[in-house]
mmCIF file with all atom_site columns, C-alpha atoms and ligand atoms in Angstrom:
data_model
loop_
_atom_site.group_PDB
_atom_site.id
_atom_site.type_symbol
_atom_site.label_atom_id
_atom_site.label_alt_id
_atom_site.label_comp_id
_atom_site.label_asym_id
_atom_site.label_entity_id
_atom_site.label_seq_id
_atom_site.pdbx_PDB_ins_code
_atom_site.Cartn_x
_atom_site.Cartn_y
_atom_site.Cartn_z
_atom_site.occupancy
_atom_site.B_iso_or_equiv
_atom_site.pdbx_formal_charge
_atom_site.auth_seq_id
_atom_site.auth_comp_id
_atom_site.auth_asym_id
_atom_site.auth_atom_id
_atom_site.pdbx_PDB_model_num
ATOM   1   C CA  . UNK A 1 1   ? -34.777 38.457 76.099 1.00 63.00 ? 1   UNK A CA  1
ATOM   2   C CA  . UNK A 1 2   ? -32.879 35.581 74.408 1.00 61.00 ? 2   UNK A CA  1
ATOM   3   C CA  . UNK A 1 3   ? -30.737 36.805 71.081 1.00 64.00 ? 3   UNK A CA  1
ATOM   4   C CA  . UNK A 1 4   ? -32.528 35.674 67.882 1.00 65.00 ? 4   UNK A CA  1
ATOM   5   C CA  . UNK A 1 5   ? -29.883 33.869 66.367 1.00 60.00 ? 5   UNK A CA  1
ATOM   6   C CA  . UNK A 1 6   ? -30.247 32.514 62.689 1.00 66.00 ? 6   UNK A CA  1
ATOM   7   C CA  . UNK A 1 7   ? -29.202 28.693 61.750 1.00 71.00 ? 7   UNK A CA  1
ATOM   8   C CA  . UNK A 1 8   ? -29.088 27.233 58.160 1.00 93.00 ? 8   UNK A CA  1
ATOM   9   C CA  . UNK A 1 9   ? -29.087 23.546 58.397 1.00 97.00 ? 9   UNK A CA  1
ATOM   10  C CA  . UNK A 1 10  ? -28.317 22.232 54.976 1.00 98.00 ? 10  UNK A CA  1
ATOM   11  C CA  . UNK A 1 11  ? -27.457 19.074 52.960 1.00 98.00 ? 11  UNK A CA  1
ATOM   12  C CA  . UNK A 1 12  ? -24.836 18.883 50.157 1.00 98.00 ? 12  UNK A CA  1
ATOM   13  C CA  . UNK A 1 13  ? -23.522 16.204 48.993 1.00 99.00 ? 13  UNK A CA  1
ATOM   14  C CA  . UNK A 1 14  ? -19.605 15.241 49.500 1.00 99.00 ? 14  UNK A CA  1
ATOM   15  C CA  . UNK A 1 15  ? -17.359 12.939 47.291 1.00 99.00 ? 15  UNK A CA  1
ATOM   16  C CA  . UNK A 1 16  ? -14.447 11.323 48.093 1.00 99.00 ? 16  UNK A CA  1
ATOM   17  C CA  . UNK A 1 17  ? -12.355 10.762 44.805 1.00 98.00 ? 17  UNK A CA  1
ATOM   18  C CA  . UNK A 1 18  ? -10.756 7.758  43.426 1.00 98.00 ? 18  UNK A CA  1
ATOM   19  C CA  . UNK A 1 19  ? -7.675  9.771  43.786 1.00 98.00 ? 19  UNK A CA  1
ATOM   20  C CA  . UNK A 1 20  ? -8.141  9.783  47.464 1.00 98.00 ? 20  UNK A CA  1
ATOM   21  C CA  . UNK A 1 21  ? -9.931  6.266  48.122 1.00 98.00 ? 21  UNK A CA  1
ATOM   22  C CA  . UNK A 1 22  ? -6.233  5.027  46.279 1.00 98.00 ? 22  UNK A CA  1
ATOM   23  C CA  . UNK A 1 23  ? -4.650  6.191  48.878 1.00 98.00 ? 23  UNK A CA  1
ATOM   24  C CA  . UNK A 1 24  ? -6.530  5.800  51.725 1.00 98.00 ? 24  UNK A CA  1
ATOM   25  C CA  . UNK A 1 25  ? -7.141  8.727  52.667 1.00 98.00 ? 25  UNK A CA  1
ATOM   26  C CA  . UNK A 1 26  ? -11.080 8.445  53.646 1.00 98.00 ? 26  UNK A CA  1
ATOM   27  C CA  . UNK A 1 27  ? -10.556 8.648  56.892 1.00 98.00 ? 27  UNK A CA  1
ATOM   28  C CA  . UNK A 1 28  ? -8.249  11.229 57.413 1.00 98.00 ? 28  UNK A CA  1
ATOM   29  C CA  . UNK A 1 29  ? -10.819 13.253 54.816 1.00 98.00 ? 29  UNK A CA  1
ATOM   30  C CA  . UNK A 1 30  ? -14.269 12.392 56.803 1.00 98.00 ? 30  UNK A CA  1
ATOM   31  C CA  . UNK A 1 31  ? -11.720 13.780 60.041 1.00 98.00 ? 31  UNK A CA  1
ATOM   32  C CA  . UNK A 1 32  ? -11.741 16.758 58.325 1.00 98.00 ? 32  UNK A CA  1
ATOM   33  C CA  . UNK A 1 33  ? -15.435 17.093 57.729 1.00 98.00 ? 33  UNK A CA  1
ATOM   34  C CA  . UNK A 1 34  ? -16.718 15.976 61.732 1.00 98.00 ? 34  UNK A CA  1
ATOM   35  C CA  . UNK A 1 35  ? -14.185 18.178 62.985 1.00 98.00 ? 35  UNK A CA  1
ATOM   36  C CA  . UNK A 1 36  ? -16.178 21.435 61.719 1.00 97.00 ? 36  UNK A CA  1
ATOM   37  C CA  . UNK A 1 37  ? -19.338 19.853 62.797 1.00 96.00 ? 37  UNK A CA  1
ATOM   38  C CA  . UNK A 1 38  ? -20.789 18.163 59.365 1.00 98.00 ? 38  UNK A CA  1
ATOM   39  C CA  . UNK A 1 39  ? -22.480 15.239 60.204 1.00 98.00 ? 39  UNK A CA  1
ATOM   40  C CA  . UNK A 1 40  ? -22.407 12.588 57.929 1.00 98.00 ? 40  UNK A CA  1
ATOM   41  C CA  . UNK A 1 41  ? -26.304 11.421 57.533 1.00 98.00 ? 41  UNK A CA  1
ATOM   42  C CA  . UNK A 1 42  ? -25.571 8.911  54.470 1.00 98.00 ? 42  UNK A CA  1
ATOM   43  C CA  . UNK A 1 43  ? -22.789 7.359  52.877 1.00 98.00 ? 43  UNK A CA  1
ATOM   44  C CA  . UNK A 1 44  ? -22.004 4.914  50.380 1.00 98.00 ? 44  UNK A CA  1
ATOM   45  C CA  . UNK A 1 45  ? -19.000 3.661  48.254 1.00 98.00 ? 45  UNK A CA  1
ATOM   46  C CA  . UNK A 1 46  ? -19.495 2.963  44.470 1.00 98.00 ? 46  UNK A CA  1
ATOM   47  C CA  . UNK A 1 47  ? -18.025 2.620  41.056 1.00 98.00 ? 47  UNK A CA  1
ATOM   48  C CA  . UNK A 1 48  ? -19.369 4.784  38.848 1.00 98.00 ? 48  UNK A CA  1
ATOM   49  C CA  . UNK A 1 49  ? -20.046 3.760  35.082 1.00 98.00 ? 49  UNK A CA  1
ATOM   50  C CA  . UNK A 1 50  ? -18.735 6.121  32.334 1.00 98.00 ? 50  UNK A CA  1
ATOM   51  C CA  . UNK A 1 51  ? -22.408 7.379  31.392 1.00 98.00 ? 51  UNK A CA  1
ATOM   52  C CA  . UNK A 1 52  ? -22.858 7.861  35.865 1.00 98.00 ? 52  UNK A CA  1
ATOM   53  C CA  . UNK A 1 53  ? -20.318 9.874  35.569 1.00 98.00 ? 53  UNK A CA  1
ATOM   54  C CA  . UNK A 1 54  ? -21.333 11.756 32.367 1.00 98.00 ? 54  UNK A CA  1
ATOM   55  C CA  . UNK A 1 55  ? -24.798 12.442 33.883 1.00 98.00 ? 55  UNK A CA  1
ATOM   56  C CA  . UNK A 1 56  ? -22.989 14.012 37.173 1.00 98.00 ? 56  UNK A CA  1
ATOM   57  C CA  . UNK A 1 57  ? -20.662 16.096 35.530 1.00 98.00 ? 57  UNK A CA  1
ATOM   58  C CA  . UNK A 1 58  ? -23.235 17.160 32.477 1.00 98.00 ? 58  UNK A CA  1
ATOM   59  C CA  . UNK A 1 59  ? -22.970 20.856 33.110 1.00 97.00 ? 59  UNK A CA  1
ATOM   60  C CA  . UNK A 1 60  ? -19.070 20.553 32.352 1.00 98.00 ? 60  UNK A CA  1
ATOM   61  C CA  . UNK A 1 61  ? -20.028 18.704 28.947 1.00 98.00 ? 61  UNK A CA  1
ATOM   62  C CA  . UNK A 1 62  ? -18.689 21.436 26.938 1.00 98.00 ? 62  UNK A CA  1
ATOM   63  C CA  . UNK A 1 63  ? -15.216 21.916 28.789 1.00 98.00 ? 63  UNK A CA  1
ATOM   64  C CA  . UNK A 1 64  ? -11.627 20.723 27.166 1.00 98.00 ? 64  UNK A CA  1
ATOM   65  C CA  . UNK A 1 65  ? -11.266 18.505 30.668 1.00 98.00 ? 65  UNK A CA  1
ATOM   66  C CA  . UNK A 1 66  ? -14.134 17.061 30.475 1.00 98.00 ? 66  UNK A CA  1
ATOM   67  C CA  . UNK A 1 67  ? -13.653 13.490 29.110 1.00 98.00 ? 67  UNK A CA  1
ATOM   68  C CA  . UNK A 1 68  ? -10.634 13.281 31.109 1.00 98.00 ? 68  UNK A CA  1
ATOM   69  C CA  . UNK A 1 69  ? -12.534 14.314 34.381 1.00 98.00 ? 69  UNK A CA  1
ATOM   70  C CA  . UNK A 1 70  ? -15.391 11.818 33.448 1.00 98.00 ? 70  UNK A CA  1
ATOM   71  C CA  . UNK A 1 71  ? -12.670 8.383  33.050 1.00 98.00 ? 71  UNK A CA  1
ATOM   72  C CA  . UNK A 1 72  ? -11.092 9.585  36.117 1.00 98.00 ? 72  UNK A CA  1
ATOM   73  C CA  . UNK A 1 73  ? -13.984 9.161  38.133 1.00 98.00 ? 73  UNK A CA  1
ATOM   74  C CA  . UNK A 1 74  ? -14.817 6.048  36.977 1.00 98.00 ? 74  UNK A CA  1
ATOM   75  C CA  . UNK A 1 75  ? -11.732 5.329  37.229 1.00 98.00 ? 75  UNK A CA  1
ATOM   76  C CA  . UNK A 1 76  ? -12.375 3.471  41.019 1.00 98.00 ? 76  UNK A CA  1
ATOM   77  C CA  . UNK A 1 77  ? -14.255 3.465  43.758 1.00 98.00 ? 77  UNK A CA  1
ATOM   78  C CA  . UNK A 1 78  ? -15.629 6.650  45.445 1.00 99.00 ? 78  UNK A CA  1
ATOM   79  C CA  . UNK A 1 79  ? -17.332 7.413  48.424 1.00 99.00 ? 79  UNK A CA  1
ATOM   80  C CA  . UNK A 1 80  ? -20.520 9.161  48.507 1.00 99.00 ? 80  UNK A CA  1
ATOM   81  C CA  . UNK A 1 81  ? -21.865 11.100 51.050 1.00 98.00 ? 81  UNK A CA  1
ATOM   82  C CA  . UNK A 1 82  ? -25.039 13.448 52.719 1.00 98.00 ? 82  UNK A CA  1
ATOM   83  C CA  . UNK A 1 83  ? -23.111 15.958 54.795 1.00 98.00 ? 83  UNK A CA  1
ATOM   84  C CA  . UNK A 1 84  ? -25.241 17.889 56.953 1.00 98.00 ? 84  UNK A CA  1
ATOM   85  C CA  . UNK A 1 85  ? -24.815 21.212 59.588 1.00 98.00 ? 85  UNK A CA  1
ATOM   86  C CA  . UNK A 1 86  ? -25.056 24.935 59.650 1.00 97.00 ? 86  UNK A CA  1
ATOM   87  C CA  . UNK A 1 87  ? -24.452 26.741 56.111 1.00 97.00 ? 87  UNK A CA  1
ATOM   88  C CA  . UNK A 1 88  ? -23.195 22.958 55.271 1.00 98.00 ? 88  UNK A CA  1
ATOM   89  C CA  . UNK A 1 89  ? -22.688 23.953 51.392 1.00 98.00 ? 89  UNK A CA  1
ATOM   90  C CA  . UNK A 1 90  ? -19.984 26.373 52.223 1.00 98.00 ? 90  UNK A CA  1
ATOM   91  C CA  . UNK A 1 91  ? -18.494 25.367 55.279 1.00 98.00 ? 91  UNK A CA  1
ATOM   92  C CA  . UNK A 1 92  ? -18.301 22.339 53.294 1.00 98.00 ? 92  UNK A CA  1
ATOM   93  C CA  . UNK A 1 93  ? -15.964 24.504 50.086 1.00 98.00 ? 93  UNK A CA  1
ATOM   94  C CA  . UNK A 1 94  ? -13.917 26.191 52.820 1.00 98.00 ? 94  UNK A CA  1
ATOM   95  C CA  . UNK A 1 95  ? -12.512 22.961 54.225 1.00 98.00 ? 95  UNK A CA  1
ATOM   96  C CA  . UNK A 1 96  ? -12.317 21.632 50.628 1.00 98.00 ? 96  UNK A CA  1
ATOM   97  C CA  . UNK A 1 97  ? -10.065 24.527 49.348 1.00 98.00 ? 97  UNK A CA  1
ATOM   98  C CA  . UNK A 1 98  ? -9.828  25.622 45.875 1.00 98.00 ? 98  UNK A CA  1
ATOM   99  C CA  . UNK A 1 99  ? -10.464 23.471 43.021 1.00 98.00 ? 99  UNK A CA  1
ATOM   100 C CA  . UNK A 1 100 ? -6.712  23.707 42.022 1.00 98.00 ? 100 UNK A CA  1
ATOM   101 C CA  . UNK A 1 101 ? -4.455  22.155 44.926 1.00 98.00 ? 101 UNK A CA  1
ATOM   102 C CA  . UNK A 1 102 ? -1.725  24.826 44.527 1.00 97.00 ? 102 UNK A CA  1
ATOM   103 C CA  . UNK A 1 103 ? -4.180  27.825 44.961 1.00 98.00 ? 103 UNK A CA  1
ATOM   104 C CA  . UNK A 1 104 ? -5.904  25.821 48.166 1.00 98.00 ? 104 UNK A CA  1
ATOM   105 C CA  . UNK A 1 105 ? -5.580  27.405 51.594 1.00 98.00 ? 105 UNK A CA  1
ATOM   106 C CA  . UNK A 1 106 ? -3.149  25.112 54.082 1.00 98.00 ? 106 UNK A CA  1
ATOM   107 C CA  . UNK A 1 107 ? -5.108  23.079 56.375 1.00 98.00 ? 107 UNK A CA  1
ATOM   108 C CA  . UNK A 1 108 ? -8.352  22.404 53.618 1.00 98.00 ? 108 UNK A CA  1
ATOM   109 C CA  . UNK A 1 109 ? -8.100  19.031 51.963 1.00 98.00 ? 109 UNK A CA  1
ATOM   110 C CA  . UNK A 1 110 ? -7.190  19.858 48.915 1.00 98.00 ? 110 UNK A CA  1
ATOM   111 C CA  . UNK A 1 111 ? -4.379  21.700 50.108 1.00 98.00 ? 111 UNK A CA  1
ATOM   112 C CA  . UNK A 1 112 ? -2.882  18.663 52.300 1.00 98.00 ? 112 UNK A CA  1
ATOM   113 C CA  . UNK A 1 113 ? -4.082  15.909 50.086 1.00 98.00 ? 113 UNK A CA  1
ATOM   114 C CA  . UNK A 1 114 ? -5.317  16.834 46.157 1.00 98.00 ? 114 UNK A CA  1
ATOM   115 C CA  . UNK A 1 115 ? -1.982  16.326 43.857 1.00 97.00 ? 115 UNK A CA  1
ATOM   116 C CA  . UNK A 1 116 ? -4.082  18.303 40.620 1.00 98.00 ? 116 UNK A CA  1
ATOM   117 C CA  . UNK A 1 117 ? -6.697  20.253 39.755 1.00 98.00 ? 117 UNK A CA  1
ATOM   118 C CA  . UNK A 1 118 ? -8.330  16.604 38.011 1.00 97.00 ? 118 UNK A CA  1
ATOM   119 C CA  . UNK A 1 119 ? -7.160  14.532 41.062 1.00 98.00 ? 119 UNK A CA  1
ATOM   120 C CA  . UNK A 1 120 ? -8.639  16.526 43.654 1.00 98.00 ? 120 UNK A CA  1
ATOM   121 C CA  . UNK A 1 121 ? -9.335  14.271 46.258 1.00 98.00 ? 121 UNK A CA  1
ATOM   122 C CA  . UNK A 1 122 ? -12.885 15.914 47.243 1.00 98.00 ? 122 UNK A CA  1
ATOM   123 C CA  . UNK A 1 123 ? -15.854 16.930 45.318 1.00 98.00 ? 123 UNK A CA  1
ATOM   124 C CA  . UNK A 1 124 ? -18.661 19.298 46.854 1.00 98.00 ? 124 UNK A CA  1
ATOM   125 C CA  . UNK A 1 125 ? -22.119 20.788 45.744 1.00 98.00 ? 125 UNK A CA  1
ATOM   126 C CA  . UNK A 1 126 ? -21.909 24.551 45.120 1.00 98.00 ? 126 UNK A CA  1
ATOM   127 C CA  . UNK A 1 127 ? -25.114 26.058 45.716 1.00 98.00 ? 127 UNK A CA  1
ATOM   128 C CA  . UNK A 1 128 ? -28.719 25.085 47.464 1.00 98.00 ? 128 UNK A CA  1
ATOM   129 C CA  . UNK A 1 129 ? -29.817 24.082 44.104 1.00 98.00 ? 129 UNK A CA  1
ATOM   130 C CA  . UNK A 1 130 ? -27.180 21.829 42.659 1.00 98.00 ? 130 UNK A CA  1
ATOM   131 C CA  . UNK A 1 131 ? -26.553 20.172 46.533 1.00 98.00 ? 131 UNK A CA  1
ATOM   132 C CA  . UNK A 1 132 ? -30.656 18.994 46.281 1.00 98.00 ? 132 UNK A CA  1
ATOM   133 C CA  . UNK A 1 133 ? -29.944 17.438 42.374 1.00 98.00 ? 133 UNK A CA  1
ATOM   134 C CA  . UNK A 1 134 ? -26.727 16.131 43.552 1.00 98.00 ? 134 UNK A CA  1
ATOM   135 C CA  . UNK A 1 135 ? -28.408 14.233 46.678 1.00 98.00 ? 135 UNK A CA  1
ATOM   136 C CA  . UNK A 1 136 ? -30.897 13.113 44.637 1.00 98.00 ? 136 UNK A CA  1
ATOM   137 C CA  . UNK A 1 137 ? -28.450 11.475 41.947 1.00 98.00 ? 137 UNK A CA  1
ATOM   138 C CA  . UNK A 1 138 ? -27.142 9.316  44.517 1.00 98.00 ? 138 UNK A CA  1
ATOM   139 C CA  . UNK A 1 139 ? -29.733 8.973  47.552 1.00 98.00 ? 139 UNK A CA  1
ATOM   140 C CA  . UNK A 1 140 ? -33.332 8.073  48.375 1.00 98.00 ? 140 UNK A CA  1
ATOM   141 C CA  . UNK A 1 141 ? -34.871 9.616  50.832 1.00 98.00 ? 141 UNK A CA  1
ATOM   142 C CA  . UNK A 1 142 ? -34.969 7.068  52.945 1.00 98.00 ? 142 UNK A CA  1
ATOM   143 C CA  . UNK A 1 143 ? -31.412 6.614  53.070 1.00 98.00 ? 143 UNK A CA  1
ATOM   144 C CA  . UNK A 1 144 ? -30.714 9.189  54.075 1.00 98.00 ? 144 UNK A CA  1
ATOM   145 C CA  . UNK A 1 145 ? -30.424 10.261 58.250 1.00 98.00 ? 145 UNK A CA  1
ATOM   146 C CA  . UNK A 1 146 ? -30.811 13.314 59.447 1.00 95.00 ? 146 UNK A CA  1
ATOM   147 C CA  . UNK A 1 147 ? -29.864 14.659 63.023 1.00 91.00 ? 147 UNK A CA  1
ATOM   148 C CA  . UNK A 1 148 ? -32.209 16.532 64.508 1.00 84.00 ? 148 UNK A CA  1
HETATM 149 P P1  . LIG B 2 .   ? -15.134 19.207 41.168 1.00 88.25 ? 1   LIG B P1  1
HETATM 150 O O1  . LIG B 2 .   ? -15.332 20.051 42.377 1.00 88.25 ? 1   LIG B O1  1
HETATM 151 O O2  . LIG B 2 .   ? -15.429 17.767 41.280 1.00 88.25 ? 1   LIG B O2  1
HETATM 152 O O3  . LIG B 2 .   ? -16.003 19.825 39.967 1.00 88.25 ? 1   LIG B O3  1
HETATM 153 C C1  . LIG B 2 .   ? -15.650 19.669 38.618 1.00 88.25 ? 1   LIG B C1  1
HETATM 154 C C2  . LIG B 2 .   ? -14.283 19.087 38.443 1.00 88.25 ? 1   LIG B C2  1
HETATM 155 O O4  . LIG B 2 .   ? -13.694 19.304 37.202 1.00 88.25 ? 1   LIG B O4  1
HETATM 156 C C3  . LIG B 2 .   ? -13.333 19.760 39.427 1.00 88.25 ? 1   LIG B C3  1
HETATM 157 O O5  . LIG B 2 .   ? -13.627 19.365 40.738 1.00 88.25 ? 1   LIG B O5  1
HETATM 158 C C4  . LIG B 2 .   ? -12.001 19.320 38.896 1.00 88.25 ? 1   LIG B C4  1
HETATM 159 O O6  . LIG B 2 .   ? -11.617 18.060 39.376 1.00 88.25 ? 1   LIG B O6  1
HETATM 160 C C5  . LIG B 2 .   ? -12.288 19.232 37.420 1.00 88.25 ? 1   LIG B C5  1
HETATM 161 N N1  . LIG B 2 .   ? -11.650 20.355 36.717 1.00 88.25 ? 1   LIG B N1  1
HETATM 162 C C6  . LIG B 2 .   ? -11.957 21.636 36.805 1.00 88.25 ? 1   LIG B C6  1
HETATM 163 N N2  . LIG B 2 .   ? -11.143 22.378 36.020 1.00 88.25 ? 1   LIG B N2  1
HETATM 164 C C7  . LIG B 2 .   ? -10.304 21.506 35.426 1.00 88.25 ? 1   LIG B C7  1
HETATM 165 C C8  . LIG B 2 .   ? -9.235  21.639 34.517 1.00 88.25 ? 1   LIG B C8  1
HETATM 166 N N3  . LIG B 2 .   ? -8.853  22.827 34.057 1.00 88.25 ? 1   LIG B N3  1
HETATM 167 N N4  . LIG B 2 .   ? -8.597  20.529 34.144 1.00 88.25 ? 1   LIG B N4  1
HETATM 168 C C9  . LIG B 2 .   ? -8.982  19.296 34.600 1.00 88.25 ? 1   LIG B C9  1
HETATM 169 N N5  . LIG B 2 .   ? -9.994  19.110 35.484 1.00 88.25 ? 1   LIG B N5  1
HETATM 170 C C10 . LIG B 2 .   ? -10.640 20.205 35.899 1.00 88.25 ? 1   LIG B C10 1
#
């Protein structure tokens, strides 16, 4: 009898920071991501407005960073993308590393290219939930691709 295996396929949605886009570094970062098998099923590069980036970030409205995290990302052009694969929220915060670039595990992103915990090169969803609102703020459905 074959094994009953059990796959996740999700979506969660994958930025690549102003920081990052600076220094272009997109391409090493998306490296990162079809290495571990996320496909990328929609992308797009953007400026986000100060209220954009207020709506993203709303459930940090309350923080001390806040309005500093909010002109950073406006601050240029960022890269928005639909990654896709098994257990694709997590797999996709494991290659990210921690938030803060000093506490980040060697070989995740953050670890070989954030330079502070604002400047973080990457942002990811963290949960089914927020990765469907987060999709949604950026993507139609029709743009984005799935693989089967
Ligand atoms: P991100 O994964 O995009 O989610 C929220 C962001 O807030 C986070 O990455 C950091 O860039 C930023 N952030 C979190 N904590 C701090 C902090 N203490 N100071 C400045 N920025 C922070």
């Amino acid at each position: 009898m074959a094994p009953v295996t059990t796959q996740t396929i999700e979506q969660t949605l994958s930025i690549v920071k102003p920081d990052a886009v600076e220094q272009n570094m997109i391409g090493n970062i998306l490296e990162y991501f079809e290495r571990e098998g996320l496909n990328i099923v929609a992308a797009k590069m953007l400026r986000l407005s100060l209220d954009q980036a207020k709506a993203f970030y709303a459930v940090h409205k309350d923080r001390p960073f806040f309005q500093e995290l909010v002109d950073f990302m406006a601050s240029g052009p960022v890269l928005v993308m639909v990654l896709q694969g098994e257990n694709a929220i997590a797999r996709n915060r494991q290659i990210m590393g921690a938030t803060d670039p000093s506490k980040a595990e060697s070989g995740t992103i953050r670890a070989d290219f954030a330079t502070s915990i604002e400047r973080n090169a990457v942002h990811g969803s963290d949960s089914p939930q927020t990765a469907k609102a987060e999709i949604a703020f950026f993507f139609k459905p029709n743009e984005i691709c799935p693989r089967s």
